XYZ file of C-alpha atoms in Angstrom:
735
model
C 23.491 20.100 -15.108
C 23.805 22.768 -17.795
C 20.595 22.489 -19.772
C 21.644 25.243 -22.216
C 23.761 22.855 -24.257
C 20.547 21.215 -25.452
C 19.149 24.382 -27.072
C 19.530 24.985 -30.836
C 22.542 27.168 -31.757
C 21.848 30.761 -32.702
C 23.042 30.291 -36.261
C 20.684 27.376 -36.849
C 17.439 27.823 -38.688
C 14.636 29.067 -36.429
C 13.141 25.864 -35.029
C 10.904 24.771 -32.236
C 12.497 21.867 -30.427
C 10.136 19.893 -28.234
C 11.006 18.348 -24.893
C 9.421 15.779 -22.595
C 8.668 16.418 -18.945
C 8.184 13.150 -17.045
C 7.047 13.448 -13.413
C 7.646 10.352 -11.275
C 6.001 10.291 -7.848
C 5.246 7.421 -5.457
C 2.447 5.521 -7.208
C 1.934 7.942 -10.114
C 3.654 9.108 -13.309
C 2.659 12.008 -15.591
C 4.066 13.330 -18.877
C 3.847 16.441 -21.028
C 5.413 17.971 -24.139
C 6.716 21.556 -24.141
C 8.908 23.967 -26.034
C 10.603 27.323 -25.527
C 9.286 30.288 -27.539
C 10.988 33.606 -26.928
C 10.954 34.168 -23.152
C 8.312 31.634 -22.154
C 7.841 27.887 -21.877
C 4.800 26.552 -23.710
C 3.167 23.285 -22.590
C 1.677 21.925 -25.806
C 0.411 18.469 -24.913
C -0.120 16.671 -21.609
C -1.894 13.648 -20.190
C -3.470 12.537 -16.943
C -1.374 10.745 -14.275
C -1.028 6.962 -14.655
C -0.745 4.663 -11.625
C 2.261 2.375 -11.062
C 3.324 -0.058 -8.352
C 6.351 -2.225 -9.136
C 9.395 -1.297 -11.223
C 7.879 -3.207 -14.146
C 4.674 -1.203 -13.769
C 6.700 2.016 -13.804
C 8.010 1.351 -17.325
C 4.557 0.389 -18.627
C 2.874 3.345 -16.904
C 5.531 5.772 -18.149
C 4.961 4.465 -21.673
C 1.194 4.972 -21.255
C 1.704 8.511 -19.942
C 3.997 9.391 -22.848
C 1.584 7.844 -25.349
C -1.349 9.821 -23.925
C 0.601 13.051 -24.393
C 2.020 12.332 -27.840
C -1.200 11.101 -29.474
C -2.183 14.651 -30.471
C 1.258 15.525 -31.810
C 1.017 16.128 -35.592
C 2.369 13.287 -37.679
C 4.995 15.466 -39.363
C 6.363 16.744 -36.049
C 9.175 14.506 -34.721
C 8.455 12.912 -31.379
C 10.772 14.427 -28.727
C 13.434 12.391 -26.954
C 15.140 14.905 -24.653
C 13.535 14.602 -21.240
C 13.442 16.605 -18.010
C 12.508 14.406 -15.044
C 10.503 15.701 -12.071
C 11.209 13.681 -8.916
C 10.371 13.855 -5.227
C 12.983 15.208 -2.806
C 13.545 11.790 -1.189
C 15.052 10.612 -4.498
C 17.796 13.261 -4.286
C 20.848 13.469 -2.044
C 23.719 15.932 -2.317
C 22.307 17.455 -5.474
C 22.271 14.102 -7.283
C 19.659 11.391 -7.754
C 20.355 8.424 -5.476
C 21.823 5.364 -7.153
C 18.768 3.124 -6.633
C 16.423 5.637 -8.232
C 18.922 6.571 -10.924
C 18.846 2.936 -12.061
C 15.056 3.194 -12.494
C 15.443 6.293 -14.684
C 18.169 4.618 -16.746
C 15.885 1.653 -17.430
C 13.015 3.975 -18.434
C 15.303 5.878 -20.822
C 16.625 2.657 -22.345
C 13.221 0.977 -22.752
C 11.387 4.080 -24.027
C 14.216 5.639 -26.096
C 14.461 8.801 -24.012
C 17.481 11.078 -23.627
C 17.723 12.569 -20.107
C 18.854 16.207 -20.008
C 18.342 16.864 -16.285
C 15.994 16.661 -13.340
C 14.125 18.999 -10.988
C 12.733 18.435 -7.495
C 8.944 18.811 -7.632
C 8.596 20.945 -4.490
C 11.285 23.363 -5.699
C 9.647 23.505 -9.131
C 6.292 24.373 -7.511
C 7.958 27.168 -5.496
C 9.516 28.592 -8.652
C 6.180 28.338 -10.490
C 4.294 30.205 -7.739
C 6.957 32.923 -7.793
C 6.537 33.342 -11.563
C 2.758 33.558 -11.151
C 2.733 35.959 -8.167
C 5.857 37.965 -8.950
C 7.465 37.661 -5.503
C 9.583 35.058 -3.642
C 7.525 32.340 -2.004
C 7.110 31.930 1.745
C 5.132 28.750 2.270
C 5.153 25.147 3.435
C 4.868 22.874 0.389
C 3.313 19.498 1.221
C 3.539 16.431 -1.042
C 0.864 13.944 0.060
C 1.305 10.283 -0.877
C -0.114 6.951 0.205
C 2.653 5.942 2.615
C 4.420 9.196 3.457
C 4.328 12.993 3.348
C 7.104 15.296 2.164
C 7.435 18.772 3.714
C 9.505 21.594 2.233
C 9.681 24.948 4.019
C 10.418 28.054 1.916
C 11.111 31.489 3.435
C 11.341 34.397 0.959
C 12.205 31.974 -1.800
C 14.931 30.185 0.190
C 14.560 26.479 0.970
C 15.001 26.046 4.739
C 14.774 22.281 4.590
C 12.875 19.181 3.491
C 11.742 16.185 5.525
C 9.724 13.008 4.967
C 7.142 11.691 7.460
C 5.438 8.304 7.459
C 1.652 8.579 7.163
C -0.614 8.021 10.155
C -4.371 8.358 10.562
C -4.114 12.146 11.109
C -2.500 14.364 8.507
C -2.457 17.246 11.026
C -0.329 15.153 13.422
C 1.944 14.125 10.548
C 2.570 17.702 9.442
C 3.060 18.825 13.052
C 5.684 16.114 13.527
C 7.467 17.217 10.373
C 7.472 20.931 11.254
C 8.900 20.304 14.728
C 12.039 18.974 13.034
C 12.830 22.446 11.713
C 14.536 23.671 14.892
C 15.712 27.251 14.643
C 12.670 28.383 12.639
C 10.975 31.138 14.614
C 7.752 32.015 12.807
C 6.685 29.474 10.208
C 5.091 30.641 6.935
C 1.318 30.881 7.334
C 0.594 29.197 4.031
C 0.305 25.550 3.025
C 0.547 24.505 -0.658
C -0.452 20.869 -1.193
C -0.067 18.490 -4.141
C -0.187 14.775 -4.818
C 0.090 12.374 -7.743
C -3.640 12.470 -8.502
C -6.212 15.174 -9.045
C -9.197 15.937 -6.860
C -8.270 13.759 -3.856
C -6.764 16.406 -1.558
C -9.937 18.147 -0.430
C -10.291 16.015 2.719
C -6.691 16.764 3.723
C -7.198 20.459 2.964
C -10.299 20.632 5.162
C -8.432 18.884 7.999
C -5.677 21.523 7.915
C -8.201 24.362 7.787
C -10.050 22.997 10.835
C -6.873 22.372 12.850
C -6.293 24.582 15.923
C -2.613 25.388 15.509
C -2.566 27.279 18.834
C -2.755 23.887 20.565
C 0.697 23.112 19.202
C 2.909 25.364 21.336
C 6.082 24.312 19.529
C 4.747 25.675 16.208
C 4.576 29.427 15.746
C 2.489 30.986 12.953
C 1.923 34.732 12.556
C -1.729 33.994 11.784
C -3.971 31.074 10.907
C -2.420 29.399 7.854
C -4.314 29.316 4.587
C -4.311 26.090 2.580
C -4.063 25.816 -1.219
C -4.062 22.837 -3.600
C -1.913 22.590 -6.730
C -3.684 20.878 -9.627
C -1.821 18.208 -11.576
C -1.709 20.346 -14.732
C -0.098 23.202 -12.783
C 2.411 20.773 -11.275
C 3.355 19.678 -14.805
C 3.668 23.342 -15.845
C 5.930 23.915 -12.846
C 8.313 21.123 -13.904
C 8.327 22.378 -17.505
C 9.072 25.935 -16.337
C 11.877 24.752 -14.048
C 13.483 22.794 -16.881
C 13.103 25.662 -19.352
C 14.552 28.169 -16.852
C 17.750 26.135 -16.721
C 18.035 26.250 -20.520
C 17.166 29.866 -21.249
C 16.048 33.147 -19.682
C 12.483 31.902 -19.280
C 10.342 33.541 -16.601
C 6.834 32.279 -17.312
C 4.937 29.284 -18.622
C 1.704 28.985 -20.605
C -0.511 26.011 -21.387
C -1.354 26.250 -25.080
C -2.915 22.760 -25.079
C -4.301 21.009 -28.106
C -5.283 24.259 -29.785
C -1.726 24.413 -31.096
C -2.146 21.210 -33.052
C -3.594 23.006 -36.034
C -0.817 25.623 -35.890
C 1.780 22.865 -36.001
C 0.181 21.052 -38.931
C 1.124 21.861 -42.499
C -1.539 23.280 -44.757
C -1.995 21.067 -47.778
C -3.249 22.609 -51.037
C -6.483 21.131 -52.310
C -5.669 19.364 -55.577
C -8.380 17.626 -57.546
C -7.487 13.955 -58.024
C -6.651 12.977 -61.570
C -7.662 9.804 -63.328
C -4.016 8.716 -63.300
C -4.033 8.843 -59.475
C -6.635 6.040 -59.466
C -4.513 3.834 -61.771
C -6.104 4.766 -65.148
C -3.951 5.475 -68.208
C -4.993 8.368 -70.453
C -4.137 8.415 -74.228
C -1.383 5.821 -73.815
C -0.882 2.194 -74.676
C -0.988 0.130 -71.480
C 1.871 -2.165 -72.472
C 4.050 0.816 -73.356
C 3.195 2.462 -70.099
C 4.296 -0.585 -68.101
C 7.564 -0.829 -69.997
C 8.306 2.844 -69.511
C 7.653 2.860 -65.758
C 9.399 -0.136 -64.151
C 9.169 -0.550 -60.344
C 12.868 0.222 -59.867
C 12.379 3.757 -61.233
C 9.509 4.754 -58.954
C 9.784 8.320 -57.780
C 9.637 9.028 -54.070
C 7.782 12.214 -53.278
C 9.780 14.976 -51.653
C 8.892 15.741 -48.029
C 6.555 18.659 -47.484
C 8.476 21.547 -45.989
C 5.655 23.973 -45.544
C 6.605 24.395 -41.853
C 8.724 27.511 -41.817
C 9.246 27.178 -38.074
C 10.505 23.590 -38.150
C 14.025 22.754 -39.224
C 13.823 20.504 -42.324
C 14.802 16.927 -41.616
C 17.904 15.698 -43.442
C 16.634 13.985 -46.602
C 18.135 10.531 -46.271
C 15.322 8.805 -48.197
C 17.478 8.350 -51.302
C 20.329 6.944 -49.180
C 18.323 4.153 -47.608
C 15.837 3.303 -50.375
C 18.400 1.184 -52.194
C 18.991 -0.873 -49.031
C 15.321 -1.707 -48.566
C 14.121 -4.649 -50.688
C 11.178 -3.874 -52.925
C 7.980 -5.703 -52.054
C 7.130 -8.376 -54.575
C 3.569 -7.943 -55.760
C 1.741 -11.267 -55.885
C -1.730 -12.291 -56.932
C -3.876 -15.022 -55.489
C -3.843 -18.376 -57.394
C -0.475 -17.729 -59.046
C 0.079 -21.471 -58.913
C -2.963 -21.942 -61.162
C -1.645 -19.293 -63.531
C 1.645 -21.154 -63.765
C -0.100 -24.451 -64.516
C -2.298 -22.845 -67.167
C 0.635 -21.001 -68.674
C 2.663 -24.204 -68.977
C -0.288 -26.060 -70.467
C -0.903 -23.266 -72.977
C 2.746 -23.207 -73.954
C 2.883 -26.950 -74.491
C -0.279 -27.051 -76.563
C 0.804 -23.978 -78.481
C 4.016 -25.694 -79.436
C 2.061 -28.809 -80.342
C -0.224 -26.991 -82.777
C 2.725 -25.201 -84.362
C 3.614 -28.541 -85.908
C 0.401 -28.338 -87.927
C 1.083 -24.824 -89.103
C 1.321 -25.758 -92.749
C -1.910 -27.737 -92.822
C -5.017 -26.040 -94.083
C -7.681 -27.684 -92.031
C -10.513 -25.199 -91.893
C -11.789 -26.036 -88.450
C -8.555 -27.090 -86.745
C -7.988 -23.705 -85.005
C -11.463 -23.879 -83.475
C -11.003 -27.471 -82.354
C -7.571 -26.678 -80.941
C -9.040 -23.790 -78.976
C -11.759 -26.026 -77.536
C -9.190 -28.659 -76.580
C -7.040 -26.059 -74.833
C -10.078 -24.677 -73.035
C -11.081 -28.170 -71.929
C -7.608 -28.923 -70.661
C -7.534 -25.632 -68.784
C -10.837 -26.494 -67.094
C -9.591 -29.981 -66.230
C -6.344 -28.508 -64.868
C -8.266 -25.976 -62.776
C -10.524 -28.648 -61.309
C -7.518 -30.838 -60.558
C -5.723 -27.968 -58.869
C -8.829 -27.125 -56.815
C -9.078 -30.785 -55.751
C -5.436 -31.637 -54.994
C -3.554 -28.436 -54.129
C -5.395 -26.689 -51.208
C -4.211 -27.307 -47.623
C -5.798 -26.359 -44.307
C -5.171 -26.484 -40.564
C -8.244 -26.797 -38.336
C -7.761 -25.974 -34.637
C -10.580 -27.333 -32.476
C -10.971 -25.651 -29.090
C -12.471 -27.679 -26.265
C -13.278 -26.903 -22.646
C -10.575 -28.470 -20.446
C -10.933 -30.066 -17.043
C -8.566 -28.503 -14.529
C -6.616 -30.815 -12.253
C -4.799 -29.348 -9.217
C -2.414 -31.657 -7.358
C 0.853 -31.442 -5.446
C 3.657 -33.809 -4.492
C 7.041 -33.781 -2.827
C 10.090 -34.092 -5.051
C 13.790 -34.251 -4.321
C 16.421 -32.368 -6.277
C 19.587 -34.433 -6.583
C 22.770 -32.729 -7.792
C 24.650 -36.015 -8.126
C 22.091 -38.474 -9.494
C 19.710 -38.825 -12.440
C 16.036 -38.025 -12.928
C 13.743 -40.857 -11.785
C 10.084 -39.937 -12.479
C 8.599 -42.865 -10.550
C 10.625 -41.989 -7.431
C 10.029 -38.244 -7.886
C 13.759 -37.511 -8.050
C 14.870 -34.680 -10.360
C 18.459 -34.165 -11.447
C 19.608 -30.609 -10.571
C 22.692 -28.485 -11.064
C 23.810 -26.051 -8.350
C 24.536 -22.573 -9.709
C 26.410 -19.993 -7.580
C 27.089 -16.272 -7.739
C 28.294 -13.416 -5.535
C 26.290 -10.183 -5.448
C 27.395 -6.860 -3.966
C 25.329 -3.796 -3.252
C 24.768 -0.826 -0.975
C 21.694 0.869 0.395
C 20.963 3.969 2.450
C 17.970 4.456 4.747
C 16.774 7.109 7.153
C 17.353 6.489 10.849
C 14.428 6.271 13.261
C 16.158 6.330 16.680
C 15.663 9.448 18.816
C 18.157 10.743 21.385
C 18.069 13.874 23.528
C 21.341 15.829 23.594
C 22.330 19.235 24.985
C 24.295 21.093 27.662
C 24.078 21.326 31.442
C 23.281 24.608 33.160
C 26.070 26.162 35.292
C 26.233 28.877 37.924
C 27.508 30.011 41.306
C 25.889 29.792 44.749
C 26.697 31.236 48.146
C 26.556 28.664 50.987
C 25.632 29.970 54.454
C 26.534 28.188 57.754
C 25.184 28.738 61.262
C 27.530 26.720 63.453
C 31.077 25.471 63.415
C 33.092 25.506 60.201
C 32.393 22.690 57.769
C 33.956 21.245 54.579
C 31.900 19.902 51.680
C 33.502 17.533 49.138
C 33.279 17.970 45.358
C 30.087 16.472 43.965
C 27.940 17.345 46.990
C 24.301 17.551 45.805
C 22.269 20.695 46.309
C 18.577 20.760 45.405
C 16.470 23.625 44.158
C 12.765 23.945 43.373
C 10.969 21.009 41.692
C 13.740 18.724 42.994
C 16.199 20.045 40.398
C 19.620 18.765 41.459
C 23.036 20.380 41.096
C 26.470 19.303 42.283
C 29.515 21.177 43.588
C 32.258 21.420 40.985
C 34.969 21.435 43.707
C 35.358 20.978 47.472
C 34.653 24.023 49.656
C 35.002 24.994 53.358
C 32.381 27.174 55.073
C 33.538 29.285 58.008
C 31.713 29.097 61.313
C 28.926 31.514 62.040
C 25.823 32.175 64.008
C 22.194 32.698 63.146
C 22.708 36.445 63.281
C 25.987 36.379 61.386
C 26.290 33.135 59.399
C 29.543 32.053 57.799
C 29.521 31.942 53.981
C 31.528 30.893 50.971
C 30.943 30.842 47.190
C 30.957 27.645 45.138
C 30.504 26.758 41.439
C 27.794 24.211 40.657
C 26.631 22.232 37.578
C 23.201 20.768 36.790
C 22.728 17.052 37.213
C 21.102 16.760 33.750
C 20.865 18.678 30.472
C 17.966 20.958 29.693
C 16.797 24.546 29.817
C 14.698 23.848 32.941
C 17.901 24.077 35.024
C 18.445 27.725 34.017
C 17.135 29.023 37.393
C 16.678 32.700 38.088
C 18.688 34.587 40.725
C 17.648 34.487 44.371
C 16.691 30.822 44.301
C 17.145 28.932 47.595
C 18.827 25.499 47.657
C 19.152 22.779 50.283
C 22.621 21.271 50.693
C 22.999 17.509 50.910
C 20.985 16.049 53.761
C 21.445 19.114 55.979
C 18.500 21.197 57.123
C 18.145 24.768 55.989
C 18.924 25.812 59.568
C 22.398 24.247 59.283
C 23.264 24.937 55.647
C 21.544 26.932 52.921
C 22.660 28.015 49.468
C 21.434 30.857 47.254
C 22.413 32.092 43.805
C 23.016 35.800 43.357
C 23.072 35.430 39.535
C 20.845 33.313 37.276
C 22.086 29.928 36.085
C 22.621 29.633 32.309
C 23.791 27.337 29.552
C 21.209 24.595 29.962
C 19.711 23.311 26.701
C 18.371 20.143 25.093
C 17.200 18.910 21.700
C 16.218 15.661 20.029
C 18.400 14.214 17.274
C 18.203 11.163 15.041
C 20.464 8.300 16.019
C 21.097 4.819 14.670
C 18.957 2.189 16.367
C 19.206 -1.588 16.383
C 15.942 -1.781 14.403
C 17.423 0.523 11.753
C 20.325 -1.856 11.203
C 18.137 -4.976 11.116
C 15.627 -3.485 8.682
C 18.304 -2.075 6.367
C 20.146 -5.404 6.253
C 16.910 -7.303 5.536
C 15.826 -4.895 2.776
C 19.224 -4.957 1.071
C 19.468 -8.736 1.367
C 16.074 -9.093 -0.338
C 17.184 -6.765 -3.128
C 20.391 -8.707 -3.657
C 18.403 -11.955 -3.750
C 16.293 -10.554 -6.582
C 19.455 -9.503 -8.422
C 20.947 -12.953 -7.879
C 17.851 -14.662 -9.295
C 17.993 -12.395 -12.339
C 21.711 -12.980 -12.859
C 21.449 -16.744 -12.462
C 18.413 -16.873 -14.767
C 20.424 -15.144 -17.502
C 23.106 -17.826 -17.315
C 20.840 -20.799 -17.973
C 19.508 -22.052 -21.315
C 15.933 -21.836 -22.568
C 15.208 -25.474 -21.723
C 16.216 -24.987 -18.078
C 14.490 -23.308 -15.137
C 15.879 -21.751 -11.965
C 14.201 -22.919 -8.757
C 13.694 -19.650 -6.854
C 12.603 -21.501 -3.721
C 15.986 -23.214 -3.494
C 17.943 -19.951 -3.282
C 20.295 -19.958 -0.292
C 22.091 -16.798 0.881
C 25.312 -16.424 2.819
C 26.878 -13.168 3.947
C 30.315 -12.571 2.492
C 30.866 -9.173 4.127
C 28.861 -6.282 5.549
C 29.791 -2.806 6.722
C 27.651 -0.079 8.288
C 28.903 3.497 8.192
C 27.681 4.176 11.768
C 27.281 2.322 15.066
C 24.198 1.946 17.231
C 23.615 5.180 19.141
C 25.624 7.363 16.739
C 23.968 10.642 15.805
C 23.037 10.369 12.101
C 20.062 11.093 9.888
C 20.886 8.248 7.478
C 22.505 4.847 7.705
C 24.409 3.171 4.856
C 25.171 -0.519 4.459
C 27.642 -2.142 2.055
C 26.801 -5.827 1.703
C 28.231 -8.750 -0.237
C 26.357 -12.063 -0.293
C 26.908 -15.509 -1.794
C 23.817 -16.937 -3.496
C 23.253 -20.449 -4.810
C 20.211 -22.194 -6.269
C 19.181 -25.347 -8.146
C 18.730 -25.334 -11.927
C 16.747 -28.176 -13.524
C 15.606 -29.063 -17.010
C 11.995 -28.238 -17.809
C 11.556 -31.617 -19.438
C 12.616 -33.389 -16.219
C 9.965 -31.541 -14.183
C 7.387 -32.342 -16.864
C 8.387 -36.032 -16.886
C 7.938 -36.348 -13.124
C 4.650 -34.401 -13.241
C 3.318 -36.521 -16.128
C 4.184 -39.709 -14.233
C 2.466 -38.426 -11.074
C -0.698 -37.253 -12.896
C -0.991 -40.341 -15.072
C -3.088 -42.239 -12.522
C -5.054 -39.151 -11.518
C -6.347 -38.383 -15.030
C -10.051 -39.387 -15.202
C -11.366 -41.558 -18.077
C -12.393 -39.696 -21.209
C -9.615 -37.105 -20.891
C -6.048 -36.903 -22.120
C -3.035 -35.227 -20.492
C -0.645 -33.223 -22.664
C 2.775 -31.999 -21.592
C 2.209 -28.472 -22.904
C -0.881 -28.075 -20.693
C 1.007 -28.543 -17.411
C 2.069 -25.648 -15.158
C 4.145 -26.119 -12.008
C 5.063 -24.068 -8.955
C 7.820 -25.170 -6.591
C 8.094 -24.291 -2.894
C 10.345 -25.438 -0.067
C 9.125 -28.040 2.393
C 9.375 -26.411 5.842
C 11.452 -28.492 8.201
C 11.774 -31.261 5.659
C 14.777 -33.190 4.434
C 17.419 -31.139 2.623
C 16.803 -30.978 -1.129
C 13.075 -31.740 -0.842
C 10.505 -29.388 -2.330
C 6.753 -29.318 -2.849
C 5.680 -29.219 -6.492
C 2.180 -27.845 -7.121
C 0.829 -28.953 -10.500
C -2.041 -27.459 -12.505
C -3.027 -29.437 -15.597
C -5.693 -28.726 -18.209
C -7.059 -32.103 -19.314
C -8.590 -32.199 -22.780
C -11.457 -34.495 -23.787
C -10.273 -37.656 -25.528
C -11.241 -36.906 -29.138
C -10.596 -39.165 -32.160
C -8.701 -36.753 -34.422
C -8.475 -39.278 -37.284
C -12.238 -39.803 -37.342
C -12.961 -36.051 -37.273
C -10.479 -35.467 -40.099
C -12.203 -38.053 -42.291
C -15.661 -36.681 -41.479
C -14.901 -33.056 -42.491
C -12.850 -33.732 -45.662
C -14.224 -31.644 -48.544
C -16.888 -29.983 -46.359
C -17.599 -26.303 -46.147
C -16.137 -24.741 -42.935
C -19.585 -23.879 -41.588
C -20.835 -27.435 -42.130
C -17.671 -28.823 -40.479
C -18.212 -26.498 -37.498
C -21.798 -27.712 -37.057
C -20.662 -31.339 -37.171
C -17.931 -30.788 -34.539
C -20.259 -28.854 -32.222
C -22.509 -31.937 -32.068
C -19.894 -34.694 -32.022
C -16.851 -33.308 -30.132
C -17.088 -33.407 -26.317
C -16.564 -30.009 -24.691
C -16.496 -28.177 -28.052
C -16.202 -24.366 -27.625
C -14.949 -23.112 -31.000
C -12.864 -23.716 -34.104
C -10.396 -21.838 -36.312
C -9.822 -22.564 -40.011
C -6.541 -21.668 -41.728
C -6.969 -22.417 -45.440
C -4.372 -21.948 -48.170
C -5.339 -20.595 -50.586
C -8.589 -18.916 -49.520
C -11.020 -19.586 -52.352
C -14.209 -17.583 -52.856
C -17.781 -18.752 -52.509
C -18.612 -22.391 -53.161
C -15.000 -23.132 -54.093
C -13.921 -22.548 -50.485
C -14.293 -26.089 -49.161
C -11.823 -27.850 -46.908
C -9.213 -30.004 -48.685
C -10.443 -33.270 -50.121
C -7.062 -35.024 -49.791
C -6.527 -36.581 -46.342
C -2.848 -35.637 -46.101
C -3.634 -31.963 -46.842
C -5.940 -31.473 -43.841
C -4.485 -31.220 -40.321
C -6.787 -31.185 -37.264
C -5.381 -29.951 -33.921
C -6.952 -30.088 -30.460
C -6.384 -27.184 -28.020
C -7.754 -25.842 -24.736
C -10.190 -22.958 -25.102
C -8.651 -19.474 -25.168
């Protein structure tokens, strides 16, 4: 991928564009933020690796890793989206990320709003990083150590000779030896190990094991001298991925870790301005009413963005474009309903007293004011008494009931709770997929040694048919390529003839030196003897990976399981919210399957294309709840009540049972039988604290309470409603 297209154009304003580096390794994910400045990559912010297990964990862990890195990014600096991914070599094939792993990256980008701009292989990035640090091409064995496997990459003068993956055993020395023996054709291996993993500080034991290993005991491995062992820290591994990504974008040769010290350089300097009285809401030398009229909410001014960053391209000012589309918040005050009541009362009484405008009663204005004040007080008291509402949620300690029963799913009948029959619909789908796995079979292949012998005869002439066996030292057998006739001879002057022979088996051990003596068939050396005047040659052997029966079985099982998961997901998306898919009822049938190789074929990988038919039962949640409620009704102890929303079920198949029968495991939280009506009456008009004390003494299994009052009145006004219909009491299991 051409990374250069993601750099700012030369005629753009001088900016620093930030990029993500996201390293994904088996079990661990790590992130960092970097930029390109002149001829170097600068790592500005980074975080520690975060563990992950399942695909769901990977998204959450990646989000945590990104969040840990971006938390120190200045507020005015846009969060980057363009991302360079660092992946292990086993994720890559033919220069591209494998389809299964590419799907993971696509999901991460979609969920976390990332824009992928390319990827780098971690081992190759480390090699490039070491070269930039040391100034010369790397010759080393780079070892990625993980929980279940080890990845080996051999570099010679900067060139990658090959990469292999080995399953972990109890001895890391044996694992690495096994991996290095696969690099046939490598004469002297680099005498340097560089190790890394997804964590930091957990490689010392492995390092010590390699240092203590006696490599001379492994005759098939050739080192010029005792290898030295180095460990790459996680921060340097992140720098390596950043450098590799930057090198693809620009002529970048080195990387630096500027860290959090750059945060202040990235932040804008704000001038110190003394706050004015107006900034606190005061009005100076102006009439308040005039001020309000002159500054309506619709004409508020939005401050211009600070553009004190000369090195950051100013963001397009779209504030004015969108502000008219965003509704203005309506400012409200508590007790507006009281204000409305009082306002209406004042208006009515104001209009009433206007009728007496022409009368000259000296004390009428005072009396009218007292009447209005009295009515306002009466109205306020009435509002305080009749208008407030509240919801009181009482939490009690439940009693857990665990039971199970057998139920039958019937696709043609109706739900019958008493008979434990649940109506079900059969949903079907066809899922296709492919998967590639490494082969584990081993086969020895090679060529047979060939040569020529001279057969000597003391006696009458003799003919030997093609295929006659001759044996050399260590019982090494050869056969005549064609029939020959040996002339007669005597002990002093034996008859002789030359014959071409081939080794019985492949291997270099049949390359015998000249002058070797051979016995012919079952004849004694006195009757017949063969010798080679020239050395035999051409014999060789090597081990290769081949497809085994276990490889096919495991690949088919793994792919079938993956397709089952996809089928469950697809079927679940088809059903409505009030339905549930019974995973245990899923039945698979093979539609078609095709392997790209046969058993015994020489191949390092095996690919399977598989199509399966999947079908499963779908039932209504309410039907399962009805049957469960009916079953638990007699098992609920006195003093407790069973609620539908407190039931959880798990459904499994009944092994060897009748078709359509399943075991339903039920967990129910039983709540104490509490008289809600009596509690409601007892706490009407009480203060929340007093109500809480009453319930703690009179409600069985009481653990806590929540009050939701509307409106929330201050001090001694904040009682619970005094009107029965305005107070709702709910019972719930403790949180």
